[in-house]
mmCIF file of C-alpha atoms and ligand atoms in Angstrom:
data_model
loop_
_atom_site.group_PDB
_atom_site.id
_atom_site.type_symbol
_atom_site.label_atom_id
_atom_site.label_comp_id
_atom_site.label_asym_id
_atom_site.label_seq_id
_atom_site.Cartn_x
_atom_site.Cartn_y
_atom_site.Cartn_z
ATOM 1 C CA MET Q 1 89.658 35.159 78.617
ATOM 2 C CA LYS Q 2 91.946 37.033 76.292
ATOM 3 C CA ARG Q 3 93.959 39.599 77.321
ATOM 4 C CA ARG Q 4 92.489 42.474 75.130
ATOM 5 C CA ASP Q 5 89.101 41.736 77.248
ATOM 6 C CA LEU Q 6 90.888 41.824 80.982
ATOM 7 C CA PHE Q 7 92.324 45.154 79.838
ATOM 8 C CA ARG Q 8 88.949 46.397 78.948
ATOM 9 C CA GLY Q 9 87.277 44.657 81.998
ATOM 10 C CA ALA Q 10 89.448 46.326 84.298
ATOM 11 C CA ALA Q 11 89.153 49.568 82.650
ATOM 12 C CA GLY Q 12 85.757 49.360 82.224
ATOM 13 C CA LEU Q 13 85.101 48.548 86.394
ATOM 14 C CA ALA Q 14 87.389 51.856 87.181
ATOM 15 C CA ALA Q 15 85.376 53.787 84.647
ATOM 16 C CA ALA Q 16 81.755 52.159 85.805
ATOM 17 C CA ALA Q 17 82.796 52.960 89.778
ATOM 18 C CA ALA Q 18 82.894 56.784 89.006
ATOM 19 C CA LEU Q 19 79.202 55.977 87.534
ATOM 20 C CA PRO Q 20 76.166 56.740 89.814
ATOM 21 C CA LEU Q 21 74.514 53.552 90.956
ATOM 22 C CA HIS Q 22 71.486 53.464 88.434
ATOM 23 C CA LEU Q 23 73.984 54.008 85.611
ATOM 24 C CA GLN Q 24 76.629 51.279 86.364
ATOM 25 C CA ALA Q 25 76.436 48.052 84.308
ATOM 26 C CA SER Q 26 75.159 44.702 86.030
ATOM 27 C CA PRO Q 27 77.052 41.727 86.337
ATOM 28 C CA ALA Q 28 75.166 40.434 82.963
ATOM 29 C CA GLN Q 29 76.393 43.633 81.221
ATOM 30 C CA GLU Q 30 80.001 43.191 82.250
ATOM 31 C CA ALA Q 31 80.137 40.041 81.092
ATOM 32 C CA ASN Q 32 78.533 40.401 77.774
ATOM 33 C CA PRO Q 33 80.422 44.221 76.310
ATOM 34 C CA VAL Q 34 78.005 44.506 73.739
ATOM 35 C CA VAL Q 35 75.463 45.341 76.332
ATOM 36 C CA ALA Q 36 76.653 48.541 77.044
ATOM 37 C CA PRO Q 37 74.282 51.120 78.408
ATOM 38 C CA LEU Q 38 72.624 52.536 75.409
ATOM 39 C CA PRO Q 39 71.634 56.817 75.437
ATOM 40 C CA LEU Q 40 67.416 56.935 74.980
ATOM 41 C CA THR Q 41 68.240 59.198 72.061
ATOM 42 C CA GLU Q 42 70.026 56.624 70.141
ATOM 43 C CA TYR Q 43 67.346 53.970 70.488
ATOM 44 C CA GLN Q 44 65.855 53.025 67.452
ATOM 45 C CA PRO Q 45 64.179 49.721 67.734
ATOM 46 C CA LYS Q 46 62.535 48.179 64.518
ATOM 47 C CA SER Q 47 59.428 46.105 64.825
ATOM 48 C CA MET Q 48 59.829 42.729 64.222
ATOM 49 C CA LEU Q 49 56.004 42.028 63.853
ATOM 50 C CA ARG Q 50 55.054 40.667 60.074
ATOM 51 C CA VAL Q 51 51.542 42.298 59.594
ATOM 52 C CA LYS Q 52 49.968 43.667 56.913
ATOM 53 C CA GLU Q 53 51.037 46.887 55.970
ATOM 54 C CA THR Q 54 48.809 49.101 53.601
ATOM 55 C CA ARG Q 55 49.625 51.789 51.707
ATOM 56 C CA VAL Q 56 46.451 54.392 51.184
ATOM 57 C CA GLU Q 57 48.027 56.749 48.780
ATOM 58 C CA ARG Q 58 44.561 58.630 48.021
ATOM 59 C CA ALA Q 59 41.740 59.040 50.407
ATOM 60 C CA ARG Q 60 38.610 56.924 49.725
ATOM 61 C CA PHE Q 61 36.877 60.061 49.639
ATOM 62 C CA PRO Q 62 37.017 63.908 49.148
ATOM 63 C CA LEU Q 63 38.075 65.535 52.260
ATOM 64 C CA ILE Q 64 38.060 68.614 53.962
ATOM 65 C CA ASP Q 65 41.228 69.204 55.978
ATOM 66 C CA PHE Q 66 39.915 71.570 58.807
ATOM 67 C CA HIS Q 67 42.979 72.428 60.775
ATOM 68 C CA THR Q 68 45.963 73.737 58.829
ATOM 69 C CA HIS Q 69 48.665 76.231 59.214
ATOM 70 C CA VAL Q 70 49.634 77.750 55.572
ATOM 71 C CA THR Q 71 50.078 81.026 57.437
ATOM 72 C CA TRP Q 72 51.239 82.041 60.774
ATOM 73 C CA SER Q 73 51.042 85.655 63.068
ATOM 74 C CA ASP Q 74 52.463 86.266 66.429
ATOM 75 C CA GLY Q 75 48.855 86.794 68.112
ATOM 76 C CA LEU Q 76 50.661 89.114 70.888
ATOM 77 C CA ASP Q 77 52.406 91.878 69.244
ATOM 78 C CA GLY Q 78 49.548 93.123 67.768
ATOM 79 C CA HIS Q 79 52.010 93.568 64.733
ATOM 80 C CA GLU Q 80 49.560 92.373 61.935
ATOM 81 C CA VAL Q 81 52.692 90.662 60.435
ATOM 82 C CA MET Q 82 51.502 87.747 58.151
ATOM 83 C CA THR Q 83 54.187 85.243 57.402
ATOM 84 C CA PHE Q 84 53.703 82.556 54.414
ATOM 85 C CA TYR Q 85 54.707 78.825 55.502
ATOM 86 C CA ALA Q 86 54.086 77.905 51.462
ATOM 87 C CA GLN Q 87 52.048 79.643 48.600
ATOM 88 C CA PRO Q 88 49.160 77.618 46.916
ATOM 89 C CA ASN Q 89 51.013 76.377 43.862
ATOM 90 C CA GLU Q 90 53.344 74.268 46.023
ATOM 91 C CA ILE Q 91 50.343 73.212 48.333
ATOM 92 C CA LEU Q 92 47.939 72.107 45.559
ATOM 93 C CA PRO Q 93 49.734 69.296 44.078
ATOM 94 C CA VAL Q 94 49.478 67.428 47.359
ATOM 95 C CA MET Q 95 45.782 68.337 47.363
ATOM 96 C CA GLU Q 96 45.208 67.016 44.024
ATOM 97 C CA ARG Q 97 46.939 63.975 44.990
ATOM 98 C CA LYS Q 98 45.776 62.979 48.095
ATOM 99 C CA ASN Q 99 42.029 63.910 47.399
ATOM 100 C CA ILE Q 100 41.827 66.798 49.701
ATOM 101 C CA ARG Q 101 39.110 68.987 48.280
ATOM 102 C CA LEU Q 102 39.772 72.008 50.434
ATOM 103 C CA MET Q 103 42.338 73.244 53.530
ATOM 104 C CA VAL Q 104 40.793 75.495 56.233
ATOM 105 C CA ASN Q 105 43.741 77.943 57.069
ATOM 106 C CA LEU Q 106 42.685 78.287 60.728
ATOM 107 C CA THR Q 107 45.944 80.606 61.603
ATOM 108 C CA GLY Q 108 44.257 83.563 59.336
ATOM 109 C CA GLY Q 109 45.520 86.312 61.324
ATOM 110 C CA TYR Q 110 43.908 89.727 62.359
ATOM 111 C CA GLY Q 111 43.609 93.161 60.885
ATOM 112 C CA LYS Q 112 46.568 93.210 58.080
ATOM 113 C CA GLY Q 113 47.190 90.062 58.221
ATOM 114 C CA LEU Q 114 44.061 88.620 57.649
ATOM 115 C CA ASP Q 115 43.426 90.621 54.770
ATOM 116 C CA LYS Q 116 47.003 89.299 53.187
ATOM 117 C CA SER Q 117 45.727 85.998 54.201
ATOM 118 C CA LEU Q 118 42.357 86.040 52.391
ATOM 119 C CA ARG Q 119 43.729 87.812 49.295
ATOM 120 C CA ASP Q 120 46.855 85.319 48.677
ATOM 121 C CA LEU Q 121 44.702 82.186 49.354
ATOM 122 C CA HIS Q 122 40.987 82.689 49.491
ATOM 123 C CA VAL Q 123 40.221 84.744 46.762
ATOM 124 C CA PRO Q 124 42.010 83.118 44.116
ATOM 125 C CA TYR Q 125 41.007 79.817 44.945
ATOM 126 C CA PRO Q 126 37.683 80.166 46.924
ATOM 127 C CA ASP Q 127 36.719 76.803 46.422
ATOM 128 C CA ARG Q 128 40.425 75.241 47.526
ATOM 129 C CA PHE Q 129 41.059 77.065 50.746
ATOM 130 C CA LEU Q 130 39.018 78.675 53.725
ATOM 131 C CA VAL Q 131 40.271 81.333 55.959
ATOM 132 C CA PHE Q 132 39.652 81.822 59.821
ATOM 133 C CA VAL Q 133 39.773 85.251 61.538
ATOM 134 C CA GLU Q 134 42.231 85.287 65.061
ATOM 135 C CA PRO Q 135 41.389 87.628 67.983
ATOM 136 C CA TRP Q 136 43.160 91.011 68.224
ATOM 137 C CA TRP Q 137 44.930 90.116 71.683
ATOM 138 C CA SER Q 138 47.237 92.656 72.213
ATOM 139 C CA LYS Q 139 44.125 95.001 72.740
ATOM 140 C CA SER Q 140 41.926 92.734 74.868
ATOM 141 C CA PRO Q 141 43.115 94.917 78.001
ATOM 142 C CA GLU Q 142 41.557 98.238 76.486
ATOM 143 C CA PRO Q 143 38.416 99.899 77.334
ATOM 144 C CA GLY Q 144 35.815 99.052 74.715
ATOM 145 C CA TYR Q 145 37.399 95.787 73.784
ATOM 146 C CA PRO Q 146 34.615 93.651 73.967
ATOM 147 C CA LYS Q 147 32.830 95.547 71.611
ATOM 148 C CA PHE Q 148 35.788 96.179 69.140
ATOM 149 C CA GLN Q 149 36.168 92.247 69.087
ATOM 150 C CA ALA Q 150 33.028 91.392 67.986
ATOM 151 C CA ASP Q 151 33.032 94.380 65.304
ATOM 152 C CA GLN Q 152 36.295 92.144 64.336
ATOM 153 C CA VAL Q 153 34.359 88.956 63.871
ATOM 154 C CA GLU Q 154 32.062 90.830 61.742
ATOM 155 C CA ILE Q 155 34.365 93.015 59.699
ATOM 156 C CA ALA Q 156 36.253 89.864 59.278
ATOM 157 C CA HIS Q 157 33.131 87.816 57.965
ATOM 158 C CA ARG Q 158 32.262 90.868 55.370
ATOM 159 C CA ALA Q 159 35.634 90.087 54.073
ATOM 160 C CA GLY Q 160 35.663 86.162 53.635
ATOM 161 C CA ALA Q 161 36.606 84.756 56.894
ATOM 162 C CA ARG Q 162 34.604 81.410 57.617
ATOM 163 C CA GLY Q 163 35.352 81.116 61.492
ATOM 164 C CA VAL Q 164 37.313 82.123 64.121
ATOM 165 C CA LYS Q 165 40.221 80.425 65.412
ATOM 166 C CA VAL Q 166 41.350 80.566 69.340
ATOM 167 C CA LEU Q 167 45.011 79.325 69.871
ATOM 168 C CA LYS Q 168 45.780 78.061 73.069
ATOM 169 C CA THR Q 169 47.171 81.585 73.801
ATOM 170 C CA LEU Q 170 43.728 82.300 75.401
ATOM 171 C CA GLY Q 171 44.065 80.204 79.045
ATOM 172 C CA LEU Q 172 47.640 79.734 79.035
ATOM 173 C CA TYR Q 173 49.751 82.835 77.259
ATOM 174 C CA LEU Q 174 47.698 85.815 77.342
ATOM 175 C CA ARG Q 175 48.159 87.928 80.466
ATOM 176 C CA GLU Q 176 46.670 90.800 81.673
ATOM 177 C CA ASN Q 177 48.484 94.058 80.545
ATOM 178 C CA THR Q 178 52.041 92.998 81.163
ATOM 179 C CA LYS Q 179 53.961 89.698 80.791
ATOM 180 C CA THR Q 180 53.736 88.830 84.446
ATOM 181 C CA GLY Q 181 50.261 90.020 85.195
ATOM 182 C CA ALA Q 182 47.487 86.854 85.334
ATOM 183 C CA LEU Q 183 46.435 84.918 83.045
ATOM 184 C CA VAL Q 184 42.907 86.017 81.103
ATOM 185 C CA LYS Q 185 40.699 82.981 81.696
ATOM 186 C CA ILE Q 186 39.266 81.196 79.044
ATOM 187 C CA ASP Q 187 35.306 81.940 80.398
ATOM 188 C CA ASP Q 188 36.499 85.640 80.473
ATOM 189 C CA SER Q 189 33.088 87.913 80.092
ATOM 190 C CA ARG Q 190 34.744 90.480 78.006
ATOM 191 C CA PHE Q 191 34.935 87.922 74.978
ATOM 192 C CA ASP Q 192 30.568 86.967 75.459
ATOM 193 C CA PRO Q 193 30.144 89.522 72.625
ATOM 194 C CA MET Q 194 32.620 87.538 70.224
ATOM 195 C CA TRP Q 195 31.445 84.181 70.987
ATOM 196 C CA ASP Q 196 27.900 85.557 70.500
ATOM 197 C CA ALA Q 197 28.913 87.645 66.945
ATOM 198 C CA ALA Q 198 30.354 84.320 65.362
ATOM 199 C CA GLY Q 199 27.609 82.296 66.225
ATOM 200 C CA ALA Q 200 24.855 85.019 64.788
ATOM 201 C CA LEU Q 201 26.986 84.919 61.769
ATOM 202 C CA ASN Q 202 27.154 80.978 61.347
ATOM 203 C CA MET Q 203 30.877 80.947 61.976
ATOM 204 C CA PRO Q 204 32.162 77.975 64.014
ATOM 205 C CA ILE Q 205 35.034 78.724 66.602
ATOM 206 C CA ALA Q 206 37.740 76.376 66.323
ATOM 207 C CA ILE Q 207 39.290 76.145 69.674
ATOM 208 C CA HIS Q 208 42.421 74.836 71.280
ATOM 209 C CA VAL Q 209 42.831 75.009 74.992
ATOM 210 C CA SER Q 210 45.302 72.940 77.159
ATOM 211 C CA ASP Q 211 47.788 70.398 75.896
ATOM 212 C CA PRO Q 212 48.529 66.977 76.294
ATOM 213 C CA LEU Q 213 48.252 65.758 79.659
ATOM 214 C CA ALA Q 214 51.998 64.809 80.000
ATOM 215 C CA PHE Q 215 52.946 68.493 79.519
ATOM 216 C CA PHE Q 216 51.123 68.989 83.045
ATOM 217 C CA THR Q 217 53.416 66.710 84.680
ATOM 218 C CA PRO Q 218 56.705 66.483 85.848
ATOM 219 C CA VAL Q 219 59.206 66.478 83.080
ATOM 220 C CA ASP Q 220 61.302 62.985 84.690
ATOM 221 C CA ARG Q 221 61.702 59.697 83.997
ATOM 222 C CA PHE Q 222 57.770 58.561 84.353
ATOM 223 C CA ASN Q 223 57.097 61.311 81.507
ATOM 224 C CA GLU Q 224 55.702 59.311 78.502
ATOM 225 C CA ARG Q 225 56.722 62.270 76.431
ATOM 226 C CA TYR Q 226 60.121 62.850 78.008
ATOM 227 C CA GLU Q 227 61.764 63.057 74.776
ATOM 228 C CA GLU Q 228 59.160 65.974 73.219
ATOM 229 C CA LEU Q 229 59.400 67.989 76.668
ATOM 230 C CA HIS Q 230 63.077 67.299 76.725
ATOM 231 C CA ALA Q 231 63.359 68.807 72.988
ATOM 232 C CA HIS Q 232 60.935 71.698 73.969
ATOM 233 C CA PRO Q 233 61.032 72.586 77.436
ATOM 234 C CA ASP Q 234 58.680 75.588 77.148
ATOM 235 C CA TRP Q 235 56.308 73.029 76.246
ATOM 236 C CA SER Q 236 56.155 72.199 79.692
ATOM 237 C CA PHE Q 237 53.239 73.773 82.051
ATOM 238 C CA TYR Q 238 53.868 71.627 85.049
ATOM 239 C CA GLY Q 239 54.320 73.517 88.457
ATOM 240 C CA SER Q 240 53.239 76.681 90.086
ATOM 241 C CA GLY Q 241 51.591 79.462 88.617
ATOM 242 C CA TRP Q 242 49.904 77.009 85.705
ATOM 243 C CA PRO Q 243 46.361 75.941 85.442
ATOM 244 C CA SER Q 244 45.437 72.242 85.189
ATOM 245 C CA ASP Q 245 44.210 70.838 81.920
ATOM 246 C CA ARG Q 246 40.837 70.096 83.607
ATOM 247 C CA GLU Q 247 40.181 73.872 84.654
ATOM 248 C CA LEU Q 248 41.464 74.738 81.377
ATOM 249 C CA GLN Q 249 38.548 72.178 79.971
ATOM 250 C CA GLU Q 250 36.308 73.126 82.370
ATOM 251 C CA ALA Q 251 36.473 77.149 81.652
ATOM 252 C CA ARG Q 252 36.135 75.947 78.001
ATOM 253 C CA ARG Q 253 32.856 74.036 78.883
ATOM 254 C CA ARG Q 254 31.368 77.331 80.684
ATOM 255 C CA VAL Q 255 31.822 79.353 77.575
ATOM 256 C CA MET Q 256 30.182 76.324 75.217
ATOM 257 C CA GLN Q 257 27.543 76.325 77.951
ATOM 258 C CA ARG Q 258 26.437 79.753 78.170
ATOM 259 C CA HIS Q 259 26.459 80.481 74.029
ATOM 260 C CA PRO Q 260 24.380 77.412 72.599
ATOM 261 C CA ARG Q 261 24.253 78.914 69.518
ATOM 262 C CA THR Q 262 27.664 79.142 68.784
ATOM 263 C CA GLN Q 263 29.341 76.211 67.370
ATOM 264 C CA PHE Q 264 32.510 75.310 68.951
ATOM 265 C CA VAL Q 265 35.311 72.755 67.184
ATOM 266 C CA CYS Q 266 37.336 71.639 70.281
ATOM 267 C CA LEU Q 267 40.580 70.836 68.444
ATOM 268 C CA HIS Q 268 42.846 68.115 69.173
ATOM 269 C CA VAL Q 269 39.912 65.803 70.380
ATOM 270 C CA ALA Q 270 39.927 68.137 73.256
ATOM 271 C CA VAL Q 271 41.857 65.700 75.527
ATOM 272 C CA ALA Q 272 42.475 62.592 73.326
ATOM 273 C CA GLU Q 273 43.864 60.730 76.274
ATOM 274 C CA ASP Q 274 40.716 60.823 78.225
ATOM 275 C CA LEU Q 275 37.977 59.656 75.875
ATOM 276 C CA ALA Q 276 35.562 59.235 78.669
ATOM 277 C CA TYR Q 277 35.478 62.692 79.351
ATOM 278 C CA VAL Q 278 35.203 63.829 75.885
ATOM 279 C CA SER Q 279 32.570 61.813 75.937
ATOM 280 C CA GLU Q 280 30.759 63.285 78.741
ATOM 281 C CA CYS Q 281 31.342 66.997 76.951
ATOM 282 C CA LEU Q 282 29.972 66.007 74.209
ATOM 283 C CA ASP Q 283 26.894 64.692 75.562
ATOM 284 C CA ALA Q 284 26.282 67.507 77.876
ATOM 285 C CA HIS Q 285 27.440 70.211 75.184
ATOM 286 C CA PRO Q 286 25.198 69.810 71.911
ATOM 287 C CA ASN Q 287 27.043 72.611 70.189
ATOM 288 C CA MET Q 288 30.480 70.751 70.530
ATOM 289 C CA PHE Q 289 32.239 69.003 67.949
ATOM 290 C CA VAL Q 290 35.782 67.879 68.286
ATOM 291 C CA ASP Q 291 38.802 67.486 65.122
ATOM 292 C CA ILE Q 292 41.402 64.433 65.291
ATOM 293 C CA ALA Q 293 44.626 66.702 64.629
ATOM 294 C CA ALA Q 294 47.897 65.920 65.417
ATOM 295 C CA ARG Q 295 46.182 63.103 68.021
ATOM 296 C CA ILE Q 296 46.304 60.035 66.080
ATOM 297 C CA GLY Q 297 49.202 58.687 68.073
ATOM 298 C CA GLU Q 298 46.554 58.966 71.166
ATOM 299 C CA LEU Q 299 43.508 57.845 69.307
ATOM 300 C CA GLY Q 300 45.409 54.662 67.479
ATOM 301 C CA ARG Q 301 46.862 53.705 70.883
ATOM 302 C CA GLN Q 302 43.521 53.041 72.463
ATOM 303 C CA PRO Q 303 41.868 51.373 68.902
ATOM 304 C CA ARG Q 304 38.825 49.826 70.322
ATOM 305 C CA ALA Q 305 37.806 52.827 72.407
ATOM 306 C CA ALA Q 306 38.084 55.319 69.660
ATOM 307 C CA ALA Q 307 36.593 52.938 67.029
ATOM 308 C CA LYS Q 308 33.673 53.145 69.547
ATOM 309 C CA PHE Q 309 33.905 56.819 70.034
ATOM 310 C CA PHE Q 310 33.762 57.221 66.098
ATOM 311 C CA ASP Q 311 30.854 55.393 66.160
ATOM 312 C CA ARG Q 312 28.688 57.034 68.629
ATOM 313 C CA TYR Q 313 29.771 60.654 67.595
ATOM 314 C CA GLN Q 314 30.080 60.165 63.980
ATOM 315 C CA ASP Q 315 28.369 63.470 63.448
ATOM 316 C CA ARG Q 316 30.559 65.426 65.525
ATOM 317 C CA ILE Q 317 34.093 64.486 64.561
ATOM 318 C CA LEU Q 318 36.369 66.540 61.707
ATOM 319 C CA PHE Q 319 39.204 65.571 59.983
ATOM 320 C CA GLY Q 320 42.096 67.727 60.568
ATOM 321 C CA THR Q 321 45.741 67.234 60.551
ATOM 322 C CA ASP Q 322 47.410 70.482 61.975
ATOM 323 C CA ALA Q 323 49.863 70.166 58.599
ATOM 324 C CA THR Q 324 52.055 72.778 58.507
ATOM 325 C CA PRO Q 325 54.360 73.683 55.459
ATOM 326 C CA LYS Q 326 57.821 74.418 57.143
ATOM 327 C CA GLY Q 327 60.546 72.685 58.823
ATOM 328 C CA TYR Q 328 61.174 69.487 60.477
ATOM 329 C CA GLU Q 329 60.906 69.952 64.134
ATOM 330 C CA PHE Q 330 57.231 68.993 64.438
ATOM 331 C CA PRO Q 331 57.103 65.759 62.250
ATOM 332 C CA GLN Q 332 53.718 64.767 63.460
ATOM 333 C CA GLN Q 333 52.352 67.862 61.757
ATOM 334 C CA LEU Q 334 54.439 68.143 58.397
ATOM 335 C CA PHE Q 335 52.520 69.212 55.735
ATOM 336 C CA GLY Q 336 53.044 66.527 52.787
ATOM 337 C CA ASP Q 337 51.996 63.270 51.427
ATOM 338 C CA GLU Q 338 53.635 61.102 53.651
ATOM 339 C CA LEU Q 339 51.405 62.839 56.577
ATOM 340 C CA TYR Q 340 47.978 62.498 54.791
ATOM 341 C CA GLU Q 341 49.256 58.502 53.709
ATOM 342 C CA ILE Q 342 49.384 58.084 57.726
ATOM 343 C CA TYR Q 343 46.202 59.560 58.815
ATOM 344 C CA PHE Q 344 44.516 57.686 55.290
ATOM 345 C CA ARG Q 345 45.743 54.360 56.922
ATOM 346 C CA PHE Q 346 44.309 54.941 60.072
ATOM 347 C CA LEU Q 347 41.110 55.869 59.449
ATOM 348 C CA GLU Q 348 40.538 53.468 56.656
ATOM 349 C CA THR Q 349 42.509 50.107 57.283
ATOM 350 C CA GLU Q 350 42.892 47.698 60.325
ATOM 351 C CA ASP Q 351 46.621 47.682 59.955
ATOM 352 C CA GLU Q 352 48.227 46.953 63.381
ATOM 353 C CA TYR Q 353 51.334 48.818 65.121
ATOM 354 C CA PHE Q 354 52.539 51.598 62.801
ATOM 355 C CA ASP Q 355 53.836 54.903 63.134
ATOM 356 C CA TYR Q 356 51.856 57.647 63.552
ATOM 357 C CA ALA Q 357 54.283 60.290 62.016
ATOM 358 C CA PRO Q 358 56.718 60.483 59.834
ATOM 359 C CA ALA Q 359 59.781 60.101 61.579
ATOM 360 C CA PRO Q 360 62.538 57.654 62.843
ATOM 361 C CA ILE Q 361 61.363 57.996 66.469
ATOM 362 C CA PRO Q 362 57.731 58.366 67.176
ATOM 363 C CA PRO Q 363 57.808 62.333 68.439
ATOM 364 C CA GLN Q 364 54.873 62.443 70.948
ATOM 365 C CA GLY Q 365 55.890 59.080 72.650
ATOM 366 C CA ARG Q 366 57.331 55.850 72.067
ATOM 367 C CA TRP Q 367 54.594 53.733 70.798
ATOM 368 C CA ARG Q 368 52.803 52.799 67.687
ATOM 369 C CA ILE Q 369 49.534 52.792 66.512
ATOM 370 C CA SER Q 370 46.524 50.580 65.058
ATOM 371 C CA GLY Q 371 44.003 51.513 62.269
ATOM 372 C CA LEU Q 372 40.098 51.627 62.812
ATOM 373 C CA GLY Q 373 39.082 50.648 59.540
ATOM 374 C CA LEU Q 374 35.646 52.733 59.922
ATOM 375 C CA PRO Q 375 32.983 52.026 57.732
ATOM 376 C CA GLU Q 376 32.406 53.866 54.735
ATOM 377 C CA ASN Q 377 29.147 55.868 55.746
ATOM 378 C CA ILE Q 378 31.355 57.154 58.783
ATOM 379 C CA LEU Q 379 34.573 58.098 56.636
ATOM 380 C CA GLN Q 380 32.129 60.070 54.533
ATOM 381 C CA LYS Q 381 31.382 62.458 57.604
ATOM 382 C CA ILE Q 382 34.418 62.618 59.322
ATOM 383 C CA TYR Q 383 36.008 63.268 55.662
ATOM 384 C CA TYR Q 384 34.162 66.005 54.387
ATOM 385 C CA GLN Q 385 30.228 66.081 55.507
ATOM 386 C CA ASN Q 386 30.940 67.151 58.906
ATOM 387 C CA ALA Q 387 32.999 70.167 58.313
ATOM 388 C CA ALA Q 388 30.837 70.869 55.196
ATOM 389 C CA ARG Q 389 27.625 71.517 57.454
ATOM 390 C CA LEU Q 390 29.664 73.452 60.002
ATOM 391 C CA LEU Q 391 31.061 75.373 57.307
ATOM 392 C CA LYS Q 392 27.953 75.949 55.271
ATOM 393 C CA LEU Q 393 29.108 73.994 52.226
ATOM 394 C CA PRO Q 394 27.204 71.974 49.444
ATOM 395 C CA SER Q 395 27.289 68.426 50.888
HETATM 396 ZN ZN1 LIG J 1 46.935 73.516 64.965
#
């Protein structure tokens, strides 16, 4: 042993003694300084698998992206202010390259905000952008709200909105009166006229409730989405005061049950980690559909179950990405060529073990996915026909 190694060993041992037991180096690590503890954030293993890599630059068939966020507004403040993340001229070239015929901007806002998103997206490009209306949450504690909200849906329909978008605001953020009041329930009867109005006008409801199951468990070393929750602590719904995922899902089921003539698209595969439960819901509720937005990470890590799911429910699954033309904070949603190519690869190829998001570290959990290699007839339904039927477009 050289003098240098002796010195390092002694200093290392002294430093290690101050560390908690689970962070101290093992005898094997002491003997080989290369095997030093490595922070999780710096770990970026490269796969040594030699497997097929297919680049799918363009979708095999024209598609509808049913789930995008070109615009965004604060749903709770009632200010009707609309933010555009990108202008049509920045989005259209990507749509051309990727074979995206139509994008549905779900977060179209309410009141004056909705007018602006319709005016700048749908009116100039009626065949390329559709816009959904959002409920006017800030007015929900007021008397007369049930009728007001149903009327808003009708007014939005006349103005050109094609569906209603409900964010997870309902169930997880919207409270009675004050910020500290009780959470408003998803199946609260004050929304019944709104669900019915949408059904009568053939406007599908795009509804996101709950969140990934790991967001409802402790943020500790057993949490499979630890890094994501560590980066976004406010995404955790673990602890007292929060409903469980299942409570939220069951409340949405009661709404679908009560409004059989209204079509509900349960976003993010409803609960993508539990396809058996989603299947049970789809079997029970003929007016239920799902989209796959921001959940190919879940579907692609259970590719055999997912392929069966796509086969069985091929008429009720919609293509969506959650694409948002803004920033790099959520790489799994970053609008652009790269995002779409990953979705195409997942649906169209049988490639194995590839990244589900354009990011150096998988942002929704450290795993990779395998493609489904869907047959062409199913692909056409998922890409276009199912959404076209719901949106009353020519097929
Ligand atoms: Zn979304």
